[in-house]
């Protein structure tokens, strides 16, 4: 997978330090699952977290803290973990973090039509931000929408093009208020995206303005 | 699982002397690992290896007495109440034991690894939220890790600690605040002023070796 559009350092730092809403964490974790570069960068930011922990002063634990920790360990029924479960990859398979939220893979998504052939499925997260799967028919446009706050869009399948660039599988677009974009799905297969926003997505009209499929050569 | 620790360790106050005795005996037996210097971080790696290989309880007691008080301080600064900070620190250390075999010293030092466990637990408890984690790669310590790789990663991480200590105080404070979870993502500065290039190169190497092993 050739990934061209990555997460920003700022987002990676916010993810690593635990400053992102759950909805954004999901997009970041899903992208990292697909992208070695961002996985490496996230690990580097985690290392800074380790340095911050190491530089912390000491606050005395309760006198029986160690005994209580041993009790926590012995109360757990599970044996010491030995292996990481690795799942097989496949075309319609979602990366593990997304799978956990969908409760399955692409075939298990419960889509709801939002007009013009575009479908969405909102995933349940904390309320500070929302995250949804979008399915845009090949050759169609996503209803014209503006942003408030930040929107993160990760392509899972297919590709879309907007005035900034082309975004293919694994690519992530970080959009802020300045971008009033009109993503158009490329011909070929339907474009499936995972999109998070920390403000409500506002479609500019009830019936999306872009009524005709848009063909791009 | 049930583990039995020597009675002496059950009293928190007994740890330092017990640990000291073990350290002395290690030194007399010349047990320090060839190729690794005696820096603190590599010492923690050795303790983790003892837990991985022989469920060494003395090593765990030593990790606990170093990390638990730092975790508690870190968590208090993250906005946890004293009792929550105490609980999360204990739970984090219990997870350290439970997941010991997943610790990979070519990918993280012990502080980093413990930080990630505590961070996730903190989000879980304080924000009552799940934290989505990236899909794991099988780059756990399945094979005997190359000691040169371990040392290189540990040294790079230590340089990061030094760089953090060398930052101008105001800037260091901002970085720390970010890791306490004290800033919204819009408040976070893009540039922390910390050099991440070399540690990324080390991590890239570790990942490339793993990909190579997998094919």
PDB file of N, CA and C in Angstrom, chain A residues 9-10 13 15-20 22 29 33 36-37 39-40 45-47 49-51 54 57-63 65-70 73-74 76-82 84 93 95-97 101 126 128, chain B residues 1-2 5 9-10 12 41 64 66 68-70 72-73 77 86 90 97-98 101-102 111-112 115-116 119 127 129-137 161 176 178-179 181 183 185-186 188 192 194 196 200 204 207 211:
ATOM      1  N   UNK A   9       2.279  15.490  12.730  1.00  0.00           N
ATOM      2  CA  UNK A   9       3.010  15.257  13.989  1.00  0.00           C
ATOM      3  C   UNK A   9       2.143  15.674  15.181  1.00  0.00           C
ATOM      4  N   UNK A  10       1.407  16.727  14.981  1.00  0.00           N
ATOM      5  CA  UNK A  10       0.574  17.247  16.056  1.00  0.00           C
ATOM      6  C   UNK A  10      -0.508  16.235  16.460  1.00  0.00           C
ATOM      7  N   UNK A  13       1.164  13.313  18.250  1.00  0.00           N
ATOM      8  CA  UNK A  13       1.493  13.676  19.630  1.00  0.00           C
ATOM      9  C   UNK A  13       0.226  13.682  20.489  1.00  0.00           C
ATOM     10  N   UNK A  15      -2.445  11.979  19.991  1.00  0.00           N
ATOM     11  CA  UNK A  15      -2.887  10.587  20.161  1.00  0.00           C
ATOM     12  C   UNK A  15      -2.052   9.901  21.233  1.00  0.00           C
ATOM     13  N   UNK A  16      -0.737  10.057  21.115  1.00  0.00           N
ATOM     14  CA  UNK A  16       0.168   9.383  22.022  1.00  0.00           C
ATOM     15  C   UNK A  16       0.000   9.884  23.457  1.00  0.00           C
ATOM     16  N   UNK A  17      -0.261  11.181  23.595  1.00  0.00           N
ATOM     17  CA  UNK A  17      -0.361  11.736  24.938  1.00  0.00           C
ATOM     18  C   UNK A  17      -1.784  11.637  25.499  1.00  0.00           C
ATOM     19  N   UNK A  18      -2.697  11.103  24.708  1.00  0.00           N
ATOM     20  CA  UNK A  18      -4.052  10.892  25.218  1.00  0.00           C
ATOM     21  C   UNK A  18      -4.888  12.154  25.271  1.00  0.00           C
ATOM     22  N   UNK A  19      -4.690  13.051  24.305  1.00  0.00           N
ATOM     23  CA  UNK A  19      -5.439  14.301  24.282  1.00  0.00           C
ATOM     24  C   UNK A  19      -6.527  14.350  23.210  1.00  0.00           C
ATOM     25  N   UNK A  20      -6.772  13.251  22.535  1.00  0.00           N
ATOM     26  CA  UNK A  20      -7.768  13.266  21.463  1.00  0.00           C
ATOM     27  C   UNK A  20      -9.078  12.645  21.939  1.00  0.00           C
ATOM     28  N   UNK A  22     -12.292  10.212  21.617  1.00  0.00           N
ATOM     29  CA  UNK A  22     -12.330   8.808  21.191  1.00  0.00           C
ATOM     30  C   UNK A  22     -12.505   8.659  19.671  1.00  0.00           C
ATOM     31  N   UNK A  29      -5.824   5.304  15.168  1.00  0.00           N
ATOM     32  CA  UNK A  29      -5.428   3.904  15.394  1.00  0.00           C
ATOM     33  C   UNK A  29      -5.631   3.077  14.126  1.00  0.00           C
ATOM     34  N   UNK A  33      -2.655   1.300  11.911  1.00  0.00           N
ATOM     35  CA  UNK A  33      -2.720  -0.138  11.594  1.00  0.00           C
ATOM     36  C   UNK A  33      -2.341  -0.393  10.138  1.00  0.00           C
ATOM     37  N   UNK A  36       3.069   1.959   8.320  1.00  0.00           N
ATOM     38  CA  UNK A  36       4.271   1.757   9.138  1.00  0.00           C
ATOM     39  C   UNK A  36       4.914   3.070   9.568  1.00  0.00           C
ATOM     40  N   UNK A  37       4.934   4.055   8.658  1.00  0.00           N
ATOM     41  CA  UNK A  37       5.578   5.336   8.986  1.00  0.00           C
ATOM     42  C   UNK A  37       4.941   5.979  10.215  1.00  0.00           C
ATOM     43  N   UNK A  39       3.122   4.462  12.423  1.00  0.00           N
ATOM     44  CA  UNK A  39       3.313   3.578  13.575  1.00  0.00           C
ATOM     45  C   UNK A  39       4.649   3.915  14.262  1.00  0.00           C
ATOM     46  N   UNK A  40       5.670   4.088  13.436  1.00  0.00           N
ATOM     47  CA  UNK A  40       6.992   4.438  13.964  1.00  0.00           C
ATOM     48  C   UNK A  40       6.934   5.791  14.682  1.00  0.00           C
ATOM     49  N   UNK A  45       6.702   9.138  19.751  1.00  0.00           N
ATOM     50  CA  UNK A  45       6.003  10.023  20.684  1.00  0.00           C
ATOM     51  C   UNK A  45       5.712   9.324  22.010  1.00  0.00           C
ATOM     52  N   UNK A  46       5.458   8.029  21.959  1.00  0.00           N
ATOM     53  CA  UNK A  46       5.284   7.267  23.204  1.00  0.00           C
ATOM     54  C   UNK A  46       6.564   7.315  24.035  1.00  0.00           C
ATOM     55  N   UNK A  47       7.709   7.273  23.321  1.00  0.00           N
ATOM     56  CA  UNK A  47       8.997   7.296  24.033  1.00  0.00           C
ATOM     57  C   UNK A  47       9.156   8.606  24.807  1.00  0.00           C
ATOM     58  N   UNK A  49       6.664  10.174  26.112  1.00  0.00           N
ATOM     59  CA  UNK A  49       5.808   9.935  27.285  1.00  0.00           C
ATOM     60  C   UNK A  49       6.565   9.159  28.356  1.00  0.00           C
ATOM     61  N   UNK A  50       7.362   8.180  27.932  1.00  0.00           N
ATOM     62  CA  UNK A  50       8.187   7.412  28.868  1.00  0.00           C
ATOM     63  C   UNK A  50       9.196   8.310  29.573  1.00  0.00           C
ATOM     64  N   UNK A  51       9.773   9.244  28.801  1.00  0.00           N
ATOM     65  CA  UNK A  51      10.754  10.168  29.383  1.00  0.00           C
ATOM     66  C   UNK A  51      10.079  11.097  30.397  1.00  0.00           C
ATOM     67  N   UNK A  54       9.509   9.065  33.476  1.00  0.00           N
ATOM     68  CA  UNK A  54      10.788   8.855  34.170  1.00  0.00           C
ATOM     69  C   UNK A  54      11.218  10.124  34.912  1.00  0.00           C
ATOM     70  N   UNK A  57       8.605  13.241  39.689  1.00  0.00           N
ATOM     71  CA  UNK A  57       9.081  13.016  41.051  1.00  0.00           C
ATOM     72  C   UNK A  57       8.305  11.833  41.641  1.00  0.00           C
ATOM     73  N   UNK A  58       8.653  11.419  42.834  1.00  0.00           N
ATOM     74  CA  UNK A  58       8.007  10.243  43.415  1.00  0.00           C
ATOM     75  C   UNK A  58       6.962  10.678  44.433  1.00  0.00           C
ATOM     76  N   UNK A  59       5.797  10.032  44.379  1.00  0.00           N
ATOM     77  CA  UNK A  59       4.788  10.230  45.413  1.00  0.00           C
ATOM     78  C   UNK A  59       4.597   8.869  46.079  1.00  0.00           C
ATOM     79  N   UNK A  60       4.757   8.856  47.360  1.00  0.00           N
ATOM     80  CA  UNK A  60       4.752   7.595  48.095  1.00  0.00           C
ATOM     81  C   UNK A  60       3.439   6.828  47.903  1.00  0.00           C
ATOM     82  N   UNK A  61       3.563   5.559  47.645  1.00  0.00           N
ATOM     83  CA  UNK A  61       2.389   4.699  47.511  1.00  0.00           C
ATOM     84  C   UNK A  61       1.910   4.334  48.923  1.00  0.00           C
ATOM     85  N   UNK A  62       0.663   3.877  49.000  1.00  0.00           N
ATOM     86  CA  UNK A  62       0.157   3.408  50.294  1.00  0.00           C
ATOM     87  C   UNK A  62       1.029   2.252  50.789  1.00  0.00           C
ATOM     88  N   UNK A  63       1.116   2.087  52.115  1.00  0.00           N
ATOM     89  CA  UNK A  63       2.014   1.065  52.665  1.00  0.00           C
ATOM     90  C   UNK A  63       1.746  -0.352  52.138  1.00  0.00           C
ATOM     91  N   UNK A  65       0.515  -1.121  49.181  1.00  0.00           N
ATOM     92  CA  UNK A  65       0.277  -1.058  47.731  1.00  0.00           C
ATOM     93  C   UNK A  65       0.800  -2.289  47.006  1.00  0.00           C
ATOM     94  N   UNK A  66       1.976  -2.741  47.380  1.00  0.00           N
ATOM     95  CA  UNK A  66       2.561  -3.889  46.664  1.00  0.00           C
ATOM     96  C   UNK A  66       1.715  -5.142  46.889  1.00  0.00           C
ATOM     97  N   UNK A  67       1.304  -5.352  48.136  1.00  0.00           N
ATOM     98  CA  UNK A  67       0.462  -6.513  48.453  1.00  0.00           C
ATOM     99  C   UNK A  67      -0.845  -6.453  47.658  1.00  0.00           C
ATOM    100  N   UNK A  68      -1.418  -5.242  47.552  1.00  0.00           N
ATOM    101  CA  UNK A  68      -2.676  -5.110  46.813  1.00  0.00           C
ATOM    102  C   UNK A  68      -2.464  -5.397  45.321  1.00  0.00           C
ATOM    103  N   UNK A  69      -1.311  -4.983  44.809  1.00  0.00           N
ATOM    104  CA  UNK A  69      -1.016  -5.252  43.398  1.00  0.00           C
ATOM    105  C   UNK A  69      -0.883  -6.756  43.162  1.00  0.00           C
ATOM    106  N   UNK A  70      -0.223  -7.437  44.106  1.00  0.00           N
ATOM    107  CA  UNK A  70      -0.095  -8.899  43.976  1.00  0.00           C
ATOM    108  C   UNK A  70      -1.465  -9.556  44.006  1.00  0.00           C
ATOM    109  N   UNK A  73      -3.086  -9.282  40.709  1.00  0.00           N
ATOM    110  CA  UNK A  73      -2.536 -10.265  39.769  1.00  0.00           C
ATOM    111  C   UNK A  73      -3.120 -11.649  40.042  1.00  0.00           C
ATOM    112  N   UNK A  74      -3.143 -12.029  41.321  1.00  0.00           N
ATOM    113  CA  UNK A  74      -3.609 -13.394  41.611  1.00  0.00           C
ATOM    114  C   UNK A  74      -5.119 -13.534  41.439  1.00  0.00           C
ATOM    115  N   UNK A  76      -6.723 -12.294  38.983  1.00  0.00           N
ATOM    116  CA  UNK A  76      -7.034 -12.456  37.564  1.00  0.00           C
ATOM    117  C   UNK A  76      -6.886 -13.922  37.191  1.00  0.00           C
ATOM    118  N   UNK A  77      -7.861 -14.399  36.490  1.00  0.00           N
ATOM    119  CA  UNK A  77      -7.864 -15.826  36.167  1.00  0.00           C
ATOM    120  C   UNK A  77      -6.917 -16.178  35.040  1.00  0.00           C
ATOM    121  N   UNK A  78      -6.639 -15.151  34.209  1.00  0.00           N
ATOM    122  CA  UNK A  78      -5.893 -15.462  32.993  1.00  0.00           C
ATOM    123  C   UNK A  78      -4.417 -15.704  33.281  1.00  0.00           C
ATOM    124  N   UNK A  79      -3.822 -16.612  32.563  1.00  0.00           N
ATOM    125  CA  UNK A  79      -2.389 -16.826  32.716  1.00  0.00           C
ATOM    126  C   UNK A  79      -1.633 -15.653  32.114  1.00  0.00           C
ATOM    127  N   UNK A  80      -0.373 -15.541  32.426  1.00  0.00           N
ATOM    128  CA  UNK A  80       0.474 -14.525  31.834  1.00  0.00           C
ATOM    129  C   UNK A  80       0.332 -14.627  30.313  1.00  0.00           C
ATOM    130  N   UNK A  81       0.132 -13.505  29.663  1.00  0.00           N
ATOM    131  CA  UNK A  81      -0.074 -13.548  28.218  1.00  0.00           C
ATOM    132  C   UNK A  81       1.182 -14.029  27.502  1.00  0.00           C
ATOM    133  N   UNK A  82       0.994 -14.849  26.512  1.00  0.00           N
ATOM    134  CA  UNK A  82       2.138 -15.368  25.773  1.00  0.00           C
ATOM    135  C   UNK A  82       2.229 -14.820  24.366  1.00  0.00           C
ATOM    136  N   UNK A  84       0.423 -12.599  20.950  1.00  0.00           N
ATOM    137  CA  UNK A  84      -0.502 -11.597  20.447  1.00  0.00           C
ATOM    138  C   UNK A  84      -1.345 -12.316  19.387  1.00  0.00           C
ATOM    139  N   UNK A  93     -11.709  -7.015   4.948  1.00  0.00           N
ATOM    140  CA  UNK A  93     -11.418  -7.034   6.365  1.00  0.00           C
ATOM    141  C   UNK A  93     -11.036  -5.641   6.846  1.00  0.00           C
ATOM    142  N   UNK A  95      -9.152  -3.114   9.647  1.00  0.00           N
ATOM    143  CA  UNK A  95      -8.138  -3.200  10.700  1.00  0.00           C
ATOM    144  C   UNK A  95      -8.808  -3.401  12.061  1.00  0.00           C
ATOM    145  N   UNK A  96      -8.091  -4.052  12.958  1.00  0.00           N
ATOM    146  CA  UNK A  96      -8.647  -4.459  14.250  1.00  0.00           C
ATOM    147  C   UNK A  96      -9.388  -3.359  15.024  1.00  0.00           C
ATOM    148  N   UNK A  97      -8.814  -2.143  15.187  1.00  0.00           N
ATOM    149  CA  UNK A  97      -9.536  -1.149  15.983  1.00  0.00           C
ATOM    150  C   UNK A  97     -10.909  -0.805  15.396  1.00  0.00           C
ATOM    151  N   UNK A 101     -15.220  -1.518  16.644  1.00  0.00           N
ATOM    152  CA  UNK A 101     -16.320  -0.556  16.725  1.00  0.00           C
ATOM    153  C   UNK A 101     -17.487  -0.935  15.827  1.00  0.00           C
ATOM    154  N   UNK A 126     -17.579   8.485  22.490  1.00  0.00           N
ATOM    155  CA  UNK A 126     -17.923   9.559  23.420  1.00  0.00           C
ATOM    156  C   UNK A 126     -18.384  10.769  22.626  1.00  0.00           C
ATOM    157  N   UNK A 128     -17.719  14.072  22.565  1.00  0.00           N
ATOM    158  CA  UNK A 128     -16.952  15.265  22.158  1.00  0.00           C
ATOM    159  C   UNK A 128     -16.732  15.338  20.655  1.00  0.00           C
TER     160      UNK A 128
ATOM    161  N   UNK B   1      -4.433 -16.443  37.307  1.00  0.00           N
ATOM    162  CA  UNK B   1      -3.291 -17.233  37.741  1.00  0.00           C
ATOM    163  C   UNK B   1      -2.951 -16.896  39.167  1.00  0.00           C
ATOM    164  N   UNK B   2      -2.328 -17.793  39.821  1.00  0.00           N
ATOM    165  CA  UNK B   2      -1.968 -17.542  41.195  1.00  0.00           C
ATOM    166  C   UNK B   2      -0.463 -17.534  41.326  1.00  0.00           C
ATOM    167  N   UNK B   5       4.313 -14.925  46.284  1.00  0.00           N
ATOM    168  CA  UNK B   5       5.485 -14.106  46.521  1.00  0.00           C
ATOM    169  C   UNK B   5       5.983 -14.388  47.936  1.00  0.00           C
ATOM    170  N   UNK B   9       7.867  -9.684  50.803  1.00  0.00           N
ATOM    171  CA  UNK B   9       7.518  -8.673  49.815  1.00  0.00           C
ATOM    172  C   UNK B   9       6.101  -8.162  49.994  1.00  0.00           C
ATOM    173  N   UNK B  10       5.315  -8.894  50.748  1.00  0.00           N
ATOM    174  CA  UNK B  10       3.919  -8.472  50.881  1.00  0.00           C
ATOM    175  C   UNK B  10       3.820  -7.185  51.690  1.00  0.00           C
ATOM    176  N   UNK B  12       5.100  -3.656  51.820  1.00  0.00           N
ATOM    177  CA  UNK B  12       5.787  -2.726  50.925  1.00  0.00           C
ATOM    178  C   UNK B  12       7.147  -2.282  51.459  1.00  0.00           C
ATOM    179  N   UNK B  41      18.227   2.335  32.351  1.00  0.00           N
ATOM    180  CA  UNK B  41      17.210   1.757  31.473  1.00  0.00           C
ATOM    181  C   UNK B  41      17.528   0.313  31.102  1.00  0.00           C
ATOM    182  N   UNK B  64       8.512  -2.354  40.692  1.00  0.00           N
ATOM    183  CA  UNK B  64       7.409  -1.711  41.407  1.00  0.00           C
ATOM    184  C   UNK B  64       7.905  -0.537  42.238  1.00  0.00           C
ATOM    185  N   UNK B  66      10.444   1.275  41.863  1.00  0.00           N
ATOM    186  CA  UNK B  66      10.891   2.409  41.048  1.00  0.00           C
ATOM    187  C   UNK B  66       9.712   3.102  40.358  1.00  0.00           C
ATOM    188  N   UNK B  68       6.091   2.575  40.508  1.00  0.00           N
ATOM    189  CA  UNK B  68       4.780   2.893  41.096  1.00  0.00           C
ATOM    190  C   UNK B  68       4.724   4.325  41.658  1.00  0.00           C
ATOM    191  N   UNK B  69       5.735   4.783  42.435  1.00  0.00           N
ATOM    192  CA  UNK B  69       5.657   6.166  42.943  1.00  0.00           C
ATOM    193  C   UNK B  69       5.709   7.220  41.832  1.00  0.00           C
ATOM    194  N   UNK B  70       6.407   6.912  40.733  1.00  0.00           N
ATOM    195  CA  UNK B  70       6.450   7.851  39.611  1.00  0.00           C
ATOM    196  C   UNK B  70       5.116   7.861  38.873  1.00  0.00           C
ATOM    197  N   UNK B  72       2.268   7.267  40.244  1.00  0.00           N
ATOM    198  CA  UNK B  72       1.306   7.963  41.090  1.00  0.00           C
ATOM    199  C   UNK B  72       1.438   9.474  40.908  1.00  0.00           C
ATOM    200  N   UNK B  73       2.668   9.961  40.893  1.00  0.00           N
ATOM    201  CA  UNK B  73       2.911  11.379  40.684  1.00  0.00           C
ATOM    202  C   UNK B  73       2.391  11.829  39.318  1.00  0.00           C
ATOM    203  N   UNK B  77      -0.764  14.505  38.533  1.00  0.00           N
ATOM    204  CA  UNK B  77      -0.636  15.671  37.657  1.00  0.00           C
ATOM    205  C   UNK B  77      -1.612  15.593  36.494  1.00  0.00           C
ATOM    206  N   UNK B  86      -3.547   6.172  43.065  1.00  0.00           N
ATOM    207  CA  UNK B  86      -3.035   4.969  43.734  1.00  0.00           C
ATOM    208  C   UNK B  86      -3.557   3.708  43.021  1.00  0.00           C
ATOM    209  N   UNK B  90      -1.428   0.925  40.786  1.00  0.00           N
ATOM    210  CA  UNK B  90      -1.418  -0.511  41.117  1.00  0.00           C
ATOM    211  C   UNK B  90      -1.880  -1.358  39.931  1.00  0.00           C
ATOM    212  N   UNK B  97       3.020  -7.051  34.928  1.00  0.00           N
ATOM    213  CA  UNK B  97       3.296  -8.479  35.176  1.00  0.00           C
ATOM    214  C   UNK B  97       2.558  -9.347  34.154  1.00  0.00           C
ATOM    215  N   UNK B  98       1.267  -9.059  34.027  1.00  0.00           N
ATOM    216  CA  UNK B  98       0.388  -9.859  33.173  1.00  0.00           C
ATOM    217  C   UNK B  98       0.861  -9.887  31.711  1.00  0.00           C
ATOM    218  N   UNK B 101       5.367 -10.647  28.833  1.00  0.00           N
ATOM    219  CA  UNK B 101       5.945 -11.320  27.663  1.00  0.00           C
ATOM    220  C   UNK B 101       5.730 -10.557  26.367  1.00  0.00           C
ATOM    221  N   UNK B 102       4.880  -9.547  26.395  1.00  0.00           N
ATOM    222  CA  UNK B 102       4.675  -8.741  25.187  1.00  0.00           C
ATOM    223  C   UNK B 102       5.668  -7.582  25.102  1.00  0.00           C
ATOM    224  N   UNK B 111      10.264   2.363  30.586  1.00  0.00           N
ATOM    225  CA  UNK B 111       9.458   3.550  30.938  1.00  0.00           C
ATOM    226  C   UNK B 111       8.390   3.816  29.885  1.00  0.00           C
ATOM    227  N   UNK B 112       8.781   3.715  28.610  1.00  0.00           N
ATOM    228  CA  UNK B 112       7.838   3.954  27.513  1.00  0.00           C
ATOM    229  C   UNK B 112       6.677   2.966  27.582  1.00  0.00           C
ATOM    230  N   UNK B 115       4.493   3.664  30.480  1.00  0.00           N
ATOM    231  CA  UNK B 115       3.717   4.878  30.190  1.00  0.00           C
ATOM    232  C   UNK B 115       2.479   4.542  29.351  1.00  0.00           C
ATOM    233  N   UNK B 116       2.646   3.715  28.305  1.00  0.00           N
ATOM    234  CA  UNK B 116       1.501   3.433  27.421  1.00  0.00           C
ATOM    235  C   UNK B 116       0.403   2.662  28.171  1.00  0.00           C
ATOM    236  N   UNK B 119      -1.286   5.260  30.476  1.00  0.00           N
ATOM    237  CA  UNK B 119      -2.092   6.207  29.697  1.00  0.00           C
ATOM    238  C   UNK B 119      -3.446   5.578  29.332  1.00  0.00           C
ATOM    239  N   UNK B 127     -11.731   9.173  31.836  1.00  0.00           N
ATOM    240  CA  UNK B 127     -12.673   9.656  30.808  1.00  0.00           C
ATOM    241  C   UNK B 127     -13.778   8.651  30.543  1.00  0.00           C
ATOM    242  N   UNK B 129     -13.678   6.082  28.797  1.00  0.00           N
ATOM    243  CA  UNK B 129     -13.682   5.866  27.363  1.00  0.00           C
ATOM    244  C   UNK B 129     -12.769   4.710  27.040  1.00  0.00           C
ATOM    245  N   UNK B 130     -13.120   4.046  25.960  1.00  0.00           N
ATOM    246  CA  UNK B 130     -12.206   3.049  25.415  1.00  0.00           C
ATOM    247  C   UNK B 130     -11.141   3.807  24.623  1.00  0.00           C
ATOM    248  N   UNK B 131      -9.926   3.276  24.570  1.00  0.00           N
ATOM    249  CA  UNK B 131      -8.942   3.883  23.689  1.00  0.00           C
ATOM    250  C   UNK B 131      -8.595   2.907  22.582  1.00  0.00           C
ATOM    251  N   UNK B 132      -9.007   3.210  21.350  1.00  0.00           N
ATOM    252  CA  UNK B 132      -8.664   2.314  20.239  1.00  0.00           C
ATOM    253  C   UNK B 132      -7.147   2.250  20.057  1.00  0.00           C
ATOM    254  N   UNK B 133      -6.626   1.059  19.989  1.00  0.00           N
ATOM    255  CA  UNK B 133      -5.193   0.834  19.812  1.00  0.00           C
ATOM    256  C   UNK B 133      -4.946   0.287  18.411  1.00  0.00           C
ATOM    257  N   UNK B 134      -3.804   0.627  17.811  1.00  0.00           N
ATOM    258  CA  UNK B 134      -3.510   0.055  16.488  1.00  0.00           C
ATOM    259  C   UNK B 134      -3.443  -1.471  16.546  1.00  0.00           C
ATOM    260  N   UNK B 135      -3.728  -2.071  15.426  1.00  0.00           N
ATOM    261  CA  UNK B 135      -3.602  -3.523  15.320  1.00  0.00           C
ATOM    262  C   UNK B 135      -2.170  -3.908  15.677  1.00  0.00           C
ATOM    263  N   UNK B 136      -2.021  -4.913  16.506  1.00  0.00           N
ATOM    264  CA  UNK B 136      -0.674  -5.329  16.907  1.00  0.00           C
ATOM    265  C   UNK B 136       0.047  -5.993  15.746  1.00  0.00           C
ATOM    266  N   UNK B 137       1.332  -5.757  15.674  1.00  0.00           N
ATOM    267  CA  UNK B 137       2.154  -6.514  14.742  1.00  0.00           C
ATOM    268  C   UNK B 137       2.813  -7.612  15.552  1.00  0.00           C
ATOM    269  N   UNK B 161      15.402  11.455  26.991  1.00  0.00           N
ATOM    270  CA  UNK B 161      15.244  11.942  28.367  1.00  0.00           C
ATOM    271  C   UNK B 161      16.166  13.121  28.628  1.00  0.00           C
ATOM    272  N   UNK B 176       5.418  18.313  28.993  1.00  0.00           N
ATOM    273  CA  UNK B 176       4.917  17.494  30.106  1.00  0.00           C
ATOM    274  C   UNK B 176       3.407  17.638  30.252  1.00  0.00           C
ATOM    275  N   UNK B 178       1.268  18.268  27.995  1.00  0.00           N
ATOM    276  CA  UNK B 178       0.600  17.503  26.941  1.00  0.00           C
ATOM    277  C   UNK B 178       0.467  16.042  27.376  1.00  0.00           C
ATOM    278  N   UNK B 179       1.538  15.486  27.946  1.00  0.00           N
ATOM    279  CA  UNK B 179       1.499  14.082  28.339  1.00  0.00           C
ATOM    280  C   UNK B 179       0.683  13.833  29.598  1.00  0.00           C
ATOM    281  N   UNK B 181      -2.075  15.003  29.701  1.00  0.00           N
ATOM    282  CA  UNK B 181      -3.425  15.057  29.148  1.00  0.00           C
ATOM    283  C   UNK B 181      -4.099  16.363  29.495  1.00  0.00           C
ATOM    284  N   UNK B 183      -3.851  19.282  27.842  1.00  0.00           N
ATOM    285  CA  UNK B 183      -4.069  20.201  26.731  1.00  0.00           C
ATOM    286  C   UNK B 183      -5.068  19.588  25.759  1.00  0.00           C
ATOM    287  N   UNK B 185      -6.242  19.020  21.822  1.00  0.00           N
ATOM    288  CA  UNK B 185      -5.346  18.828  20.685  1.00  0.00           C
ATOM    289  C   UNK B 185      -5.067  20.125  19.944  1.00  0.00           C
ATOM    290  N   UNK B 186      -5.989  21.098  20.055  1.00  0.00           N
ATOM    291  CA  UNK B 186      -5.719  22.369  19.374  1.00  0.00           C
ATOM    292  C   UNK B 186      -4.683  23.202  20.129  1.00  0.00           C
ATOM    293  N   UNK B 188      -1.997  21.881  21.531  1.00  0.00           N
ATOM    294  CA  UNK B 188      -0.695  21.227  21.433  1.00  0.00           C
ATOM    295  C   UNK B 188       0.151  21.894  20.351  1.00  0.00           C
ATOM    296  N   UNK B 192       7.789  20.130  19.414  1.00  0.00           N
ATOM    297  CA  UNK B 192       8.090  20.001  20.833  1.00  0.00           C
ATOM    298  C   UNK B 192       9.525  20.421  21.111  1.00  0.00           C
ATOM    299  N   UNK B 194      11.947  18.457  20.553  1.00  0.00           N
ATOM    300  CA  UNK B 194      12.685  17.231  20.862  1.00  0.00           C
ATOM    301  C   UNK B 194      13.102  16.536  19.568  1.00  0.00           C
ATOM    302  N   UNK B 196      13.343  13.669  17.343  1.00  0.00           N
ATOM    303  CA  UNK B 196      12.766  12.325  17.247  1.00  0.00           C
ATOM    304  C   UNK B 196      13.342  11.538  16.070  1.00  0.00           C
ATOM    305  N   UNK B 200      13.331   7.407  15.585  1.00  0.00           N
ATOM    306  CA  UNK B 200      12.490   6.877  14.493  1.00  0.00           C
ATOM    307  C   UNK B 200      13.309   5.949  13.596  1.00  0.00           C
ATOM    308  N   UNK B 204      12.394   2.189  12.839  1.00  0.00           N
ATOM    309  CA  UNK B 204      12.172   1.774  11.449  1.00  0.00           C
ATOM    310  C   UNK B 204      12.956   0.499  11.151  1.00  0.00           C
ATOM    311  N   UNK B 207      11.288  -2.448  12.695  1.00  0.00           N
ATOM    312  CA  UNK B 207      10.096  -2.831  11.939  1.00  0.00           C
ATOM    313  C   UNK B 207      10.468  -3.520  10.620  1.00  0.00           C
ATOM    314  N   UNK B 211       9.371  -7.227   9.380  1.00  0.00           N
ATOM    315  CA  UNK B 211       8.717  -7.493   8.091  1.00  0.00           C
ATOM    316  C   UNK B 211       9.509  -8.559   7.330  1.00  0.00           C
TER     317      UNK B 211
END
